[in-house]
PDB file of C-alpha atoms in Angstrom:
ATOM      1  CA  MET R  20      -3.612   5.334 -15.821  1.00 80.00           C
ATOM      2  CA  CYS R  21      -2.508   3.282 -12.820  1.00 88.00           C
ATOM      3  CA  LEU R  22      -3.995   2.629  -9.437  1.00 89.00           C
ATOM      4  CA  THR R  23      -1.802   3.677  -6.559  1.00 90.00           C
ATOM      5  CA  ALA R  24      -1.906   2.084  -3.142  1.00 92.00           C
ATOM      6  CA  TYR R  25      -0.714   3.459   0.168  1.00 93.00           C
ATOM      7  CA  LEU R  26      -0.385   1.729   3.505  1.00 93.00           C
ATOM      8  CA  ALA R  27      -0.216   3.320   6.948  1.00 93.00           C
ATOM      9  CA  ALA R  28       0.640   1.718  10.284  1.00 92.00           C
ATOM     10  CA  SER R  29       0.862   2.707  13.927  1.00 90.00           C
ATOM     11  CA  VAL R  30       4.574   1.837  14.016  1.00 92.00           C
ATOM     12  CA  PRO R  31       7.334   2.199  11.398  1.00 94.00           C
ATOM     13  CA  LEU R  32       7.364  -0.714   8.945  1.00 93.00           C
ATOM     14  CA  LEU R  33      10.826   0.122   7.589  1.00 92.00           C
ATOM     15  CA  PRO R  34      13.990   1.757   8.868  1.00 92.00           C
ATOM     16  CA  PRO R  35      14.355   5.382   7.673  1.00 86.00           C
ATOM     17  CA  ASP R  36      15.081   5.620   3.929  1.00 87.00           C
ATOM     18  CA  ALA R  37      14.766   1.841   3.498  1.00 94.00           C
ATOM     19  CA  GLU R  38      12.702   0.128   0.827  1.00 95.00           C
ATOM     20  CA  ILE R  39      11.415  -3.352   0.161  1.00 94.00           C
ATOM     21  CA  ASP R  40      11.516  -4.465  -3.455  1.00 94.00           C
ATOM     22  CA  ARG R  41      10.274  -8.020  -3.831  1.00 94.00           C
ATOM     23  CA  PRO R  42       8.914  -9.688  -6.959  1.00 92.00           C
ATOM     24  CA  THR R  43       5.471  -9.747  -5.323  1.00 92.00           C
ATOM     25  CA  PHE R  44       5.264  -6.308  -3.706  1.00 94.00           C
ATOM     26  CA  ASN R  45       7.264  -3.179  -2.959  1.00 96.00           C
ATOM     27  CA  LEU R  46       7.054  -0.766  -0.061  1.00 97.00           C
ATOM     28  CA  ARG R  47       8.818   2.563   0.389  1.00 96.00           C
ATOM     29  CA  PRO R  48       8.428   5.862   2.251  1.00 96.00           C
ATOM     30  CA  LEU R  49       6.304   8.548   0.609  1.00 94.00           C
ATOM     31  CA  LYS R  50       8.039  10.910  -1.827  1.00 92.00           C
ATOM     32  CA  GLY R  51       7.204  14.446  -2.983  1.00 89.00           C
ATOM     33  CA  SER R  52       3.519  14.988  -3.718  1.00 86.00           C
ATOM     34  CA  GLU R  53       2.682  11.533  -2.344  1.00 90.00           C
ATOM     35  CA  HIS R  54       2.752  13.127   1.109  1.00 91.00           C
ATOM     36  CA  GLU R  55      -0.729  14.490   0.262  1.00 88.00           C
ATOM     37  CA  VAL R  56      -2.119  11.030   0.932  1.00 91.00           C
ATOM     38  CA  ALA R  57      -1.080  11.107   4.611  1.00 91.00           C
ATOM     39  CA  ARG R  58      -4.116  13.239   5.473  1.00 91.00           C
ATOM     40  CA  HIS R  59      -6.374  10.296   4.588  1.00 92.00           C
ATOM     41  CA  PHE R  60      -4.881   8.172   7.365  1.00 92.00           C
ATOM     42  CA  THR R  61      -5.388   8.169  11.109  1.00 91.00           C
ATOM     43  CA  LEU R  62      -2.135   6.230  11.588  1.00 92.00           C
ATOM     44  CA  PRO R  63       1.178   8.137  11.481  1.00 94.00           C
ATOM     45  CA  PHE R  64       3.514   6.022   9.323  1.00 94.00           C
ATOM     46  CA  ALA R  65       2.497   6.062   5.647  1.00 95.00           C
ATOM     47  CA  TYR R  66       4.137   4.270   2.715  1.00 96.00           C
ATOM     48  CA  TYR R  67       3.727   3.777  -1.006  1.00 96.00           C
ATOM     49  CA  LEU R  68       2.706   0.177  -1.700  1.00 95.00           C
ATOM     50  CA  GLY R  69       3.196  -1.461  -5.079  1.00 94.00           C
ATOM     51  CA  SER R  70       2.168  -4.883  -6.275  1.00 92.00           C
ATOM     52  CA  HIS R  71       3.882  -7.382  -8.572  1.00 90.00           C
ATOM     53  CA  THR R  72       3.128  -4.942 -11.414  1.00 89.00           C
ATOM     54  CA  GLY R  73       5.200  -2.236  -9.691  1.00 89.00           C
ATOM     55  CA  CYS R  74       2.107  -0.078  -9.171  1.00 90.00           C
ATOM     56  CA  GLY R  75      -1.231  -0.660  -7.442  1.00 90.00           C
ATOM     57  CA  CYS R  76      -2.898  -2.187 -10.515  1.00 88.00           C
ATOM     58  CA  GLY R  77      -1.874  -5.702  -9.489  1.00 87.00           C
ATOM     59  CA  PHE R  78      -4.036  -5.457  -6.366  1.00 82.00           C
ATOM     60  CA  GLY R  79      -7.142  -5.149  -8.559  1.00 76.00           C
ATOM     61  CA  SER R  80      -9.146  -8.136  -9.691  1.00 67.00           C
ATOM     62  CA  ASP R  81      -9.893  -6.990 -13.234  1.00 65.00           C
ATOM     63  CA  GLU R  82      -6.353  -7.151 -14.646  1.00 61.00           C
ATOM     64  CA  PRO R  83      -5.962  -9.878 -17.302  1.00 60.00           C
ATOM     65  CA  ASP R  84      -4.294 -13.067 -16.032  1.00 60.00           C
ATOM     66  CA  ASN R  85      -3.924 -11.480 -12.609  1.00 58.00           C
ATOM     67  CA  GLY R  86      -5.388 -14.260 -10.433  1.00 68.00           C
ATOM     68  CA  THR R  87      -2.331 -16.245  -9.348  1.00 86.00           C
ATOM     69  CA  GLU R  88       0.080 -13.298  -9.267  1.00 88.00           C
ATOM     70  CA  ARG R  89      -2.412 -11.207  -7.275  1.00 87.00           C
ATOM     71  CA  GLU R  90      -2.898 -14.046  -4.807  1.00 89.00           C
ATOM     72  CA  LEU R  91       0.866 -14.446  -4.324  1.00 91.00           C
ATOM     73  CA  THR R  92       1.254 -10.675  -3.907  1.00 90.00           C
ATOM     74  CA  LEU R  93      -1.439 -10.487  -1.235  1.00 89.00           C
ATOM     75  CA  ARG R  94      -0.136 -13.591   0.534  1.00 92.00           C
ATOM     76  CA  ASP R  95       3.431 -12.218   0.639  1.00 93.00           C
ATOM     77  CA  LEU R  96       2.258  -8.808   1.864  1.00 91.00           C
ATOM     78  CA  VAL R  97       0.168 -10.362   4.653  1.00 90.00           C
ATOM     79  CA  ALA R  98       3.088 -12.617   5.651  1.00 92.00           C
ATOM     80  CA  PHE R  99       5.367  -9.564   5.811  1.00 91.00           C
ATOM     81  CA  LEU R 100       2.909  -7.683   8.038  1.00 90.00           C
ATOM     82  CA  ASP R 101       2.258 -10.758  10.205  1.00 90.00           C
ATOM     83  CA  GLY R 102       6.027 -11.037  10.709  1.00 90.00           C
ATOM     84  CA  LEU R 103       6.073  -7.626  12.412  1.00 88.00           C
ATOM     85  CA  PRO R 104       4.559  -8.439  15.822  1.00 82.00           C
ATOM     86  CA  GLU R 105       4.342  -4.797  16.895  1.00 85.00           C
ATOM     87  CA  VAL R 106       1.933  -3.995  14.031  1.00 83.00           C
ATOM     88  CA  ARG R 107      -1.595  -4.051  15.433  1.00 83.00           C
ATOM     89  CA  CYS R 108      -3.419  -2.139  12.737  1.00 87.00           C
ATOM     90  CA  VAL R 109      -2.870  -0.926   9.185  1.00 90.00           C
ATOM     91  CA  GLU R 110      -4.879   1.306   6.881  1.00 90.00           C
ATOM     92  CA  LEU R 111      -4.968   1.131   3.106  1.00 89.00           C
ATOM     93  CA  TYR R 112      -5.770   3.959   0.684  1.00 90.00           C
ATOM     94  CA  VAL R 113      -6.161   3.290  -3.035  1.00 89.00           C
ATOM     95  CA  CYS R 114      -6.710   5.921  -5.724  1.00 90.00           C
ATOM     96  CA  TRP R 115      -5.886   6.676  -9.336  1.00 89.00           C
ATOM     97  CA  ASP R 116      -2.393   8.031  -9.867  1.00 88.00           C
ATOM     98  CA  GLY R 117      -2.496  11.800  -9.368  1.00 87.00           C
ATOM     99  CA  ASP R 118      -5.662  11.768  -7.243  1.00 88.00           C
ATOM    100  CA  GLU R 119      -3.889  11.492  -3.869  1.00 87.00           C
ATOM    101  CA  ALA R 120      -5.203  14.881  -2.707  1.00 85.00           C
ATOM    102  CA  ASP R 121      -8.828  14.104  -3.607  1.00 86.00           C
ATOM    103  CA  PRO R 122     -11.268  13.475  -0.747  1.00 82.00           C
ATOM    104  CA  ARG R 123     -11.762   9.892   0.351  1.00 80.00           C
ATOM    105  CA  GLU R 124     -14.970   8.434  -1.091  1.00 80.00           C
ATOM    106  CA  THR R 125     -15.343   5.256   0.961  1.00 77.00           C
ATOM    107  CA  ALA R 126     -13.963   3.885   4.191  1.00 69.00           C
ATOM    108  CA  LEU R 127     -14.194   0.284   5.380  1.00 63.00           C
ATOM    109  CA  THR R 128     -13.550  -0.835   8.925  1.00 57.00           C
ATOM    110  CA  PHE R 129     -12.882  -4.458   9.857  1.00 50.00           C
TER     111      PHE R 129
END
């Protein structure tokens, strides 16, 4: 079973129907049942976010031999977001695949 990660922002991060598919991370609009996750966000523009593994598992720290790849993934994602000057805030939601409709258990604010 995979982790899934979703990212929401106050402004669009991609043009309509566009996707980003880099070796380090991928970002695309929500599809089908993934729209369930939007209710967990306070920001209006939600996306599926994948890591170098293609899913959210690469964002975790307990994957074998994940240290360097995870670091590169996070660094590239932060650089992408920093390169969008209109982005002031993002929210992240992580769950097990298929649990998108489940209630949020924890929220962190920074």
